[in-house]
Short mmCIF file of N, CA and C in Angstrom, two decimals:
data_model
loop_
_atom_site.label_atom_id
_atom_site.label_comp_id
_atom_site.label_asym_id
_atom_site.label_seq_id
_atom_site.Cartn_x
_atom_site.Cartn_y
_atom_site.Cartn_z
N MET X 1 114.59 71.52 91.98
CA MET X 1 113.70 72.12 93.23
C MET X 1 114.59 72.67 94.25
N SER X 2 114.35 73.53 94.76
CA SER X 2 114.99 74.46 95.69
C SER X 2 115.39 73.96 97.06
N LYS X 3 116.67 73.89 97.58
CA LYS X 3 116.79 73.53 98.85
C LYS X 3 115.91 74.13 99.90
N LEU X 4 115.47 73.60 101.00
CA LEU X 4 114.45 73.93 101.95
C LEU X 4 115.09 74.19 103.06
N PHE X 5 115.06 75.38 103.79
CA PHE X 5 115.95 75.62 105.18
C PHE X 5 114.82 75.51 106.06
N GLU X 6 115.41 74.95 107.11
CA GLU X 6 114.58 74.61 108.51
C GLU X 6 115.28 75.41 109.35
N ILE X 7 114.84 76.52 109.97
CA ILE X 7 115.42 77.50 110.78
C ILE X 7 114.63 77.35 112.08
N ALA X 8 115.19 77.39 113.07
CA ALA X 8 114.74 77.44 114.49
C ALA X 8 114.60 78.79 114.99
N LEU X 9 113.46 79.11 115.43
CA LEU X 9 112.96 80.45 115.95
C LEU X 9 112.73 80.24 117.40
N PRO X 10 113.80 80.71 118.34
CA PRO X 10 113.57 80.40 119.61
C PRO X 10 112.84 81.62 120.19
N SER X 11 111.86 81.20 121.00
CA SER X 11 111.01 82.03 121.78
C SER X 11 110.36 83.28 120.72
N PHE X 12 109.92 82.62 119.65
CA PHE X 12 109.23 83.47 118.41
C PHE X 12 108.14 84.21 119.08
N LEU X 13 107.16 83.79 119.78
CA LEU X 13 106.10 84.68 119.98
C LEU X 13 106.36 85.74 121.28
N ARG X 14 107.48 85.41 121.96
CA ARG X 14 107.87 86.28 123.07
C ARG X 14 108.36 87.57 122.44
N ARG X 15 109.14 87.37 121.31
CA ARG X 15 109.91 88.31 120.83
C ARG X 15 109.26 89.32 119.69
N VAL X 16 108.14 88.94 119.39
CA VAL X 16 107.54 89.68 118.36
C VAL X 16 105.94 90.29 118.89
N LEU X 17 105.72 91.47 118.59
CA LEU X 17 104.46 91.97 118.88
C LEU X 17 103.78 91.91 117.36
N LYS X 18 102.38 91.62 117.55
CA LYS X 18 101.53 91.57 116.43
C LYS X 18 101.84 90.18 115.71
N ALA X 19 102.13 89.21 116.43
CA ALA X 19 102.71 87.70 115.92
C ALA X 19 101.51 87.27 115.18
N TYR X 20 100.37 87.39 115.20
CA TYR X 20 99.45 86.93 114.39
C TYR X 20 99.43 87.41 113.02
N ALA X 21 99.87 88.76 112.95
CA ALA X 21 99.89 89.38 111.41
C ALA X 21 101.23 88.71 110.80
N LEU X 22 102.34 88.65 111.55
CA LEU X 22 103.46 88.10 110.89
C LEU X 22 103.40 86.58 110.60
N LYS X 23 102.64 85.93 111.43
CA LYS X 23 102.54 84.24 110.98
C LYS X 23 101.57 84.17 109.94
N ALA X 24 100.63 85.04 109.87
CA ALA X 24 99.76 84.90 108.78
C ALA X 24 100.48 85.03 107.33
N GLU X 25 101.26 86.40 107.28
CA GLU X 25 102.07 86.56 106.21
C GLU X 25 102.91 85.49 105.89
N ILE X 26 103.61 84.80 106.78
CA ILE X 26 104.58 83.87 106.43
C ILE X 26 103.86 82.66 105.86
N ARG X 27 102.94 82.27 106.51
CA ARG X 27 102.01 81.49 105.78
C ARG X 27 101.48 81.55 104.51
N ALA X 28 101.08 83.09 104.26
CA ALA X 28 100.62 83.24 102.93
C ALA X 28 101.62 83.12 101.87
N ILE X 29 102.85 83.32 102.11
CA ILE X 29 104.19 83.23 101.33
C ILE X 29 104.16 81.89 100.77
N GLY X 30 103.80 80.89 101.77
CA GLY X 30 103.81 79.44 101.36
C GLY X 30 104.91 78.69 102.18
N CYS X 31 105.26 79.38 103.28
CA CYS X 31 106.27 78.71 104.03
C CYS X 31 105.56 77.81 105.02
N SER X 32 106.29 77.08 105.80
CA SER X 32 105.60 76.20 106.95
C SER X 32 106.15 76.74 108.09
N LEU X 33 105.33 76.94 109.16
CA LEU X 33 105.73 77.61 110.55
C LEU X 33 105.04 76.76 111.45
N SER X 34 105.67 76.22 112.39
CA SER X 34 105.13 75.01 113.33
C SER X 34 106.00 75.16 114.56
N ARG X 35 105.33 75.14 115.72
CA ARG X 35 105.76 74.79 117.01
C ARG X 35 106.59 73.49 117.22
N LYS X 36 107.77 73.66 117.90
CA LYS X 36 108.40 72.42 118.18
C LYS X 36 108.01 72.00 119.44
N GLY X 37 107.22 70.77 119.36
CA GLY X 37 106.57 70.12 120.64
C GLY X 37 105.77 71.34 121.49
N ARG X 38 106.08 70.97 122.63
CA ARG X 38 105.19 72.01 123.59
C ARG X 38 106.18 73.12 124.02
N SER X 39 107.19 73.35 123.43
CA SER X 39 108.18 74.50 123.90
C SER X 39 107.64 75.89 123.28
N ARG X 40 108.40 76.93 123.49
CA ARG X 40 108.34 78.21 123.13
C ARG X 40 108.81 78.34 121.85
N ASN X 41 109.66 77.46 121.28
CA ASN X 41 110.47 77.54 119.96
C ASN X 41 109.52 77.05 118.73
N TRP X 42 109.66 77.68 117.71
CA TRP X 42 109.13 77.59 116.56
C TRP X 42 109.98 77.05 115.39
N LEU X 43 109.44 76.36 114.37
CA LEU X 43 110.35 75.94 113.18
C LEU X 43 109.77 76.61 111.77
N LEU X 44 110.64 77.20 111.05
CA LEU X 44 110.13 77.77 109.95
C LEU X 44 110.84 77.10 108.76
N SER X 45 110.07 76.38 107.59
CA SER X 45 110.57 75.70 106.51
C SER X 45 110.12 76.64 105.35
N ALA X 46 111.26 77.04 104.78
CA ALA X 46 111.06 77.94 103.45
C ALA X 46 112.21 77.63 102.66
N ASN X 47 112.03 77.88 101.33
CA ASN X 47 113.16 77.83 100.32
C ASN X 47 113.77 79.34 100.13
N PHE X 48 114.87 79.36 99.42
CA PHE X 48 115.64 80.70 99.44
C PHE X 48 114.74 81.85 98.88
N GLU X 49 113.96 81.64 97.89
CA GLU X 49 113.05 82.81 97.47
C GLU X 49 112.00 83.15 98.38
N GLN X 50 111.42 82.25 99.30
CA GLN X 50 110.50 82.54 100.21
C GLN X 50 111.23 83.08 101.54
N LEU X 51 112.45 82.97 101.58
CA LEU X 51 113.11 83.62 102.71
C LEU X 51 113.33 85.07 102.34
N GLU X 52 113.78 85.38 100.91
CA GLU X 52 113.96 86.75 100.61
C GLU X 52 112.37 87.53 100.52
N THR X 53 111.33 86.90 100.39
CA THR X 53 110.06 87.47 100.41
C THR X 53 109.73 87.89 101.58
N ILE X 54 110.17 86.91 102.96
CA ILE X 54 109.86 87.40 104.24
C ILE X 54 110.61 88.50 104.52
N ILE X 55 112.03 88.51 104.30
CA ILE X 55 112.94 89.50 104.67
C ILE X 55 112.39 90.88 104.02
N LYS X 56 112.14 90.91 102.82
CA LYS X 56 111.67 92.17 102.18
C LYS X 56 110.34 92.53 102.69
N PHE X 57 109.42 91.61 103.28
CA PHE X 57 107.90 92.13 103.70
C PHE X 57 108.45 92.77 105.15
N ILE X 58 109.46 92.12 106.06
CA ILE X 58 109.56 92.57 107.08
C ILE X 58 110.24 94.03 107.28
N HIS X 59 110.97 94.21 106.18
CA HIS X 59 111.68 95.69 106.03
C HIS X 59 110.66 96.55 105.65
N GLN X 60 109.83 96.02 104.73
CA GLN X 60 108.67 97.13 104.47
C GLN X 60 107.80 97.42 105.55
N SER X 61 107.56 96.60 106.39
CA SER X 61 106.32 96.81 107.46
C SER X 61 106.98 97.86 108.50
N GLU X 62 108.55 97.88 108.62
CA GLU X 62 108.89 98.69 109.59
C GLU X 62 108.47 98.31 111.01
N GLU X 63 108.25 97.27 111.20
CA GLU X 63 107.77 97.07 112.76
C GLU X 63 109.09 96.40 113.44
N PRO X 64 109.40 97.36 114.57
CA PRO X 64 110.80 97.22 115.06
C PRO X 64 110.76 95.67 115.86
N SER X 65 109.73 95.02 116.31
CA SER X 65 109.91 93.89 116.99
C SER X 65 110.25 92.59 116.01
N TRP X 66 109.84 92.89 114.73
CA TRP X 66 110.07 91.97 113.64
C TRP X 66 111.49 91.93 112.97
N GLN X 67 112.17 92.78 113.47
CA GLN X 67 113.52 93.18 112.88
C GLN X 67 114.57 92.06 113.12
N TRP X 68 114.56 91.35 114.35
CA TRP X 68 115.50 90.43 114.61
C TRP X 68 115.09 89.07 113.69
N LEU X 69 113.83 89.02 113.43
CA LEU X 69 113.51 87.67 112.46
C LEU X 69 114.26 87.98 111.01
N ALA X 70 114.26 89.18 110.60
CA ALA X 70 114.89 89.41 109.40
C ALA X 70 116.52 89.21 109.38
N LYS X 71 116.94 89.44 110.35
CA LYS X 71 118.41 89.48 110.64
C LYS X 71 118.76 87.91 110.90
N HIS X 72 118.06 87.23 111.59
CA HIS X 72 118.10 85.87 111.67
C HIS X 72 117.97 85.00 110.55
N LEU X 73 117.10 85.48 109.79
CA LEU X 73 116.59 84.79 108.52
C LEU X 73 117.93 84.98 107.53
N SER X 74 118.36 86.19 107.47
CA SER X 74 119.64 86.64 106.70
C SER X 74 120.88 85.74 106.85
N GLU X 75 120.87 85.52 108.13
CA GLU X 75 122.10 84.58 108.54
C GLU X 75 122.00 83.38 108.08
N HIS X 76 120.76 82.65 107.89
CA HIS X 76 120.50 81.28 107.60
C HIS X 76 120.67 81.19 106.08
N LYS X 77 120.38 82.01 105.36
CA LYS X 77 120.26 82.04 103.85
C LYS X 77 121.41 81.80 103.21
N THR X 78 122.86 81.96 103.79
CA THR X 78 123.98 82.38 103.15
C THR X 78 124.43 80.58 102.82
N ASN X 79 123.98 79.65 103.45
CA ASN X 79 124.40 78.31 102.78
C ASN X 79 123.95 77.78 101.79
N LEU X 80 124.15 78.33 100.59
CA LEU X 80 123.80 77.71 99.45
C LEU X 80 124.78 76.94 98.68
N SER X 81 124.30 75.99 98.10
CA SER X 81 125.11 75.01 97.18
C SER X 81 125.61 75.72 95.84
N HIS X 82 126.54 75.28 94.96
CA HIS X 82 126.78 75.71 93.70
C HIS X 82 125.71 75.60 92.85
N GLN X 83 124.73 74.61 92.74
CA GLN X 83 123.72 74.10 92.07
C GLN X 83 122.70 75.24 92.08
N GLU X 84 122.45 75.59 93.57
CA GLU X 84 121.30 76.74 94.00
C GLU X 84 121.75 77.83 93.56
N LEU X 85 122.97 78.26 93.53
CA LEU X 85 123.70 79.49 93.26
C LEU X 85 123.37 79.70 91.59
N VAL X 86 123.59 78.53 90.73
CA VAL X 86 123.43 78.44 89.42
C VAL X 86 121.92 78.57 89.16
N ASN X 87 121.06 77.90 89.90
CA ASN X 87 119.59 78.08 89.50
C ASN X 87 119.10 79.39 89.98
N ILE X 88 119.49 80.25 90.63
CA ILE X 88 119.11 81.50 91.14
C ILE X 88 119.63 82.45 90.10
N ALA X 89 120.80 82.27 89.64
CA ALA X 89 121.55 83.17 88.53
C ALA X 89 120.75 82.94 87.35
N ALA X 90 120.20 81.62 87.07
CA ALA X 90 119.61 81.36 85.69
C ALA X 90 118.21 81.88 85.41
N LYS X 91 117.48 82.15 86.76
CA LYS X 91 116.28 82.81 86.87
C LYS X 91 116.34 84.20 86.28
N GLN X 92 117.36 84.97 86.48
CA GLN X 92 117.43 86.55 86.16
C GLN X 92 118.61 86.39 85.13
N SER X 93 118.23 86.75 83.81
CA SER X 93 119.13 86.58 82.68
C SER X 93 120.05 87.92 82.78
N GLY X 94 121.29 87.92 82.63
CA GLY X 94 122.12 89.22 82.62
C GLY X 94 122.24 89.49 84.05
N ILE X 95 122.29 88.50 85.00
CA ILE X 95 122.70 89.05 86.23
C ILE X 95 124.36 89.05 86.40
N SER X 96 124.74 90.19 87.15
CA SER X 96 126.25 90.60 87.15
C SER X 96 126.69 89.82 88.34
N ILE X 97 127.77 89.71 88.47
CA ILE X 97 128.65 89.19 89.50
C ILE X 97 128.44 89.81 91.00
N ASN X 98 128.43 91.08 90.80
CA ASN X 98 127.86 91.94 92.08
C ASN X 98 126.50 91.83 92.47
N GLN X 99 125.58 91.60 91.50
CA GLN X 99 123.95 91.74 91.74
C GLN X 99 124.02 90.11 92.60
N LEU X 100 124.93 89.08 91.98
CA LEU X 100 124.54 87.94 92.51
C LEU X 100 125.17 87.63 94.06
N MET X 101 126.30 88.48 94.23
CA MET X 101 126.91 88.30 95.47
C MET X 101 125.89 89.19 96.57
N ALA X 102 125.20 90.26 96.05
CA ALA X 102 124.41 90.81 97.15
C ALA X 102 123.01 90.03 97.29
N LYS X 103 122.54 89.26 96.25
CA LYS X 103 121.54 88.43 96.58
C LYS X 103 121.88 87.47 97.19
N THR X 104 122.53 86.82 97.31
CA THR X 104 123.02 85.46 97.91
C THR X 104 124.18 85.53 99.02
N ASP X 105 124.61 86.59 99.19
CA ASP X 105 125.85 86.61 99.94
C ASP X 105 126.83 85.36 99.86
N CYS X 106 127.22 85.29 98.47
CA CYS X 106 128.29 84.22 98.19
C CYS X 106 129.46 84.99 98.05
N THR X 107 130.67 84.31 97.95
CA THR X 107 131.98 84.65 97.65
C THR X 107 132.19 85.26 96.18
N ILE X 108 132.98 86.22 96.06
CA ILE X 108 133.26 86.57 94.53
C ILE X 108 133.64 85.45 93.82
N ALA X 109 134.40 84.42 94.33
CA ALA X 109 134.90 83.50 93.43
C ALA X 109 133.67 82.29 93.30
N GLU X 110 132.74 82.18 94.01
CA GLU X 110 131.79 81.44 93.80
C GLU X 110 130.83 82.09 92.58
N ALA X 111 130.62 83.54 92.86
CA ALA X 111 129.85 84.05 91.81
C ALA X 111 130.39 84.11 90.49
N ARG X 112 131.64 84.28 90.36
CA ARG X 112 132.32 84.28 88.97
C ARG X 112 132.24 82.69 88.37
N LEU X 113 132.41 81.84 89.30
CA LEU X 113 132.37 80.56 88.82
C LEU X 113 130.84 80.29 88.19
N VAL X 114 129.78 80.68 88.78
CA VAL X 114 128.33 80.59 88.55
C VAL X 114 128.15 81.33 87.01
N ILE X 115 128.69 82.47 86.98
CA ILE X 115 128.45 83.30 85.98
C ILE X 115 129.00 82.83 84.62
N ASP X 116 130.38 82.37 84.86
CA ASP X 116 131.13 81.87 83.89
C ASP X 116 130.40 80.37 83.24
N GLU X 117 129.94 79.70 84.14
CA GLU X 117 129.16 78.47 83.74
C GLU X 117 127.88 78.71 82.93
N LEU X 118 127.28 79.92 83.44
CA LEU X 118 126.23 80.20 82.80
C LEU X 118 126.47 80.86 81.35
N GLU X 119 127.42 81.51 81.29
CA GLU X 119 127.96 82.00 79.89
C GLU X 119 128.12 81.04 78.92
N ASP X 120 128.76 79.78 79.50
CA ASP X 120 129.19 78.76 78.50
C ASP X 120 127.96 78.01 78.17
N LEU X 121 126.82 78.19 78.80
CA LEU X 121 125.49 77.54 78.28
C LEU X 121 125.21 78.24 76.96
#
Protein backbone atom coordinates (compact mmCIF):
# COMPACT_ATOMS: atom_id res chain seq x y z
CA MET A 1 0.00 0.00 0.00
CA SER A 2 1.30 3.38 -0.94
CA LYS A 3 1.89 6.13 1.59
CA LEU A 4 -0.99 8.57 1.83
CA PHE A 5 0.13 12.20 1.80
CA GLU A 6 -2.04 14.75 3.62
CA ILE A 7 -1.25 18.17 2.24
CA ALA A 8 -2.71 21.41 3.55
CA LEU A 9 -3.89 23.82 0.87
CA PRO A 10 -4.15 27.26 2.48
CA SER A 11 -6.71 29.62 0.90
CA PHE A 12 -7.31 27.10 -1.87
CA LEU A 13 -10.46 28.64 -3.34
CA ARG A 14 -9.10 32.19 -3.20
CA ARG A 15 -5.94 31.26 -5.10
CA VAL A 16 -7.47 29.45 -8.06
CA LEU A 17 -9.83 30.40 -10.82
CA LYS A 18 -12.23 27.74 -12.07
CA ALA A 19 -11.94 25.94 -8.74
CA TYR A 20 -14.95 23.77 -9.55
CA ALA A 21 -13.09 22.22 -12.51
CA LEU A 22 -9.92 21.64 -10.52
CA LYS A 23 -11.81 20.11 -7.59
CA ALA A 24 -13.76 17.83 -9.93
CA GLU A 25 -10.58 16.58 -11.62
CA ILE A 26 -8.81 16.00 -8.29
CA ARG A 27 -11.75 13.96 -7.06
CA ALA A 28 -11.99 12.09 -10.38
CA ILE A 29 -8.36 11.01 -9.92
CA GLY A 30 -9.44 9.39 -6.65
CA CYS A 31 -8.07 11.85 -4.13
CA SER A 32 -9.88 13.15 -1.09
CA LEU A 33 -10.31 16.93 -0.96
CA SER A 34 -12.01 18.43 2.06
CA ARG A 35 -12.29 21.67 3.95
CA LYS A 36 -10.62 21.95 7.34
CA GLY A 37 -13.45 22.92 9.62
CA ARG A 38 -14.99 26.26 8.75
CA SER A 39 -11.73 27.82 7.60
CA ARG A 40 -10.74 28.64 4.04
CA ASN A 41 -8.01 26.01 4.19
CA TRP A 42 -8.43 22.66 2.46
CA LEU A 43 -6.80 19.26 2.95
CA LEU A 44 -5.77 16.97 0.10
CA SER A 45 -5.20 13.26 0.74
CA ALA A 46 -3.47 11.38 -2.07
CA ASN A 47 -0.79 8.78 -2.72
CA PHE A 48 2.35 9.35 -4.82
CA GLU A 49 0.85 8.24 -8.12
CA GLN A 50 -2.20 10.46 -7.63
CA LEU A 51 0.01 13.45 -6.85
CA GLU A 52 1.92 12.84 -10.08
CA THR A 53 -1.33 12.65 -12.02
CA ILE A 54 -2.60 15.92 -10.53
CA ILE A 55 0.66 17.72 -11.30
CA LYS A 56 0.65 16.40 -14.87
CA PHE A 57 -2.98 17.50 -15.34
CA ILE A 58 -2.23 21.01 -14.05
CA HIS A 59 0.76 21.40 -16.37
CA GLN A 60 -1.27 20.20 -19.35
CA SER A 61 -4.16 22.53 -18.57
CA GLU A 62 -1.86 25.58 -18.57
CA GLU A 63 -4.22 27.46 -16.24
CA PRO A 64 -1.94 30.10 -14.64
CA SER A 65 -3.80 30.23 -11.33
CA TRP A 66 -3.34 26.46 -10.82
CA GLN A 67 0.46 26.47 -11.16
CA TRP A 68 1.03 27.26 -7.46
CA LEU A 69 -0.74 24.01 -6.61
CA ALA A 70 1.55 21.98 -8.88
CA LYS A 71 4.58 23.56 -7.22
CA HIS A 72 3.12 23.03 -3.74
CA LEU A 73 2.40 19.35 -4.45
CA SER A 74 5.87 18.80 -5.95
CA GLU A 75 7.45 20.01 -2.73
CA HIS A 76 5.42 17.55 -0.66
CA LYS A 77 5.99 14.41 -2.71
CA THR A 78 9.73 14.30 -1.95
CA ASN A 79 9.38 12.59 1.44
CA LEU A 80 9.40 8.97 0.30
CA SER A 81 10.70 6.04 2.33
CA HIS A 82 13.06 3.42 0.95
CA GLN A 83 10.26 0.87 0.58
CA GLU A 84 8.12 3.36 -1.35
CA LEU A 85 11.04 4.04 -3.72
CA VAL A 86 11.44 0.29 -4.23
CA ASN A 87 7.71 -0.06 -5.00
CA ILE A 88 7.82 2.80 -7.54
CA ALA A 89 10.91 1.38 -9.26
CA ALA A 90 9.49 -2.16 -9.29
CA LYS A 91 6.41 -0.97 -11.19
CA GLN A 92 8.64 0.20 -14.05
CA SER A 93 10.98 -2.55 -15.13
CA GLY A 94 14.30 -1.33 -16.46
CA ILE A 95 14.09 2.10 -14.82
CA SER A 96 17.44 3.85 -14.67
CA ILE A 97 18.95 5.73 -11.75
CA ASN A 98 18.41 9.05 -13.51
CA GLN A 99 14.79 8.24 -14.32
CA LEU A 100 14.10 7.27 -10.71
CA MET A 101 15.74 10.45 -9.45
CA ALA A 102 13.71 12.59 -11.87
CA LYS A 103 10.46 10.87 -10.96
CA THR A 104 10.84 10.90 -7.17
CA ASP A 105 13.36 13.68 -6.43
CA CYS A 106 15.42 11.22 -4.39
CA THR A 107 19.19 11.45 -4.01
CA ILE A 108 21.60 9.53 -6.22
CA ALA A 109 22.61 7.36 -3.26
CA GLU A 110 18.99 6.41 -2.56
CA ALA A 111 18.36 5.66 -6.25
CA ARG A 112 21.47 3.47 -6.52
CA LEU A 113 20.50 1.54 -3.41
CA VAL A 114 16.99 0.90 -4.79
CA ILE A 115 18.23 -0.16 -8.24
CA ASP A 116 20.86 -2.45 -6.70
CA GLU A 117 18.22 -4.03 -4.46
CA LEU A 118 15.90 -4.63 -7.43
CA GLU A 119 18.66 -6.13 -9.54
CA ASP A 120 19.49 -8.62 -6.77
CA LEU A 121 15.87 -9.88 -6.79
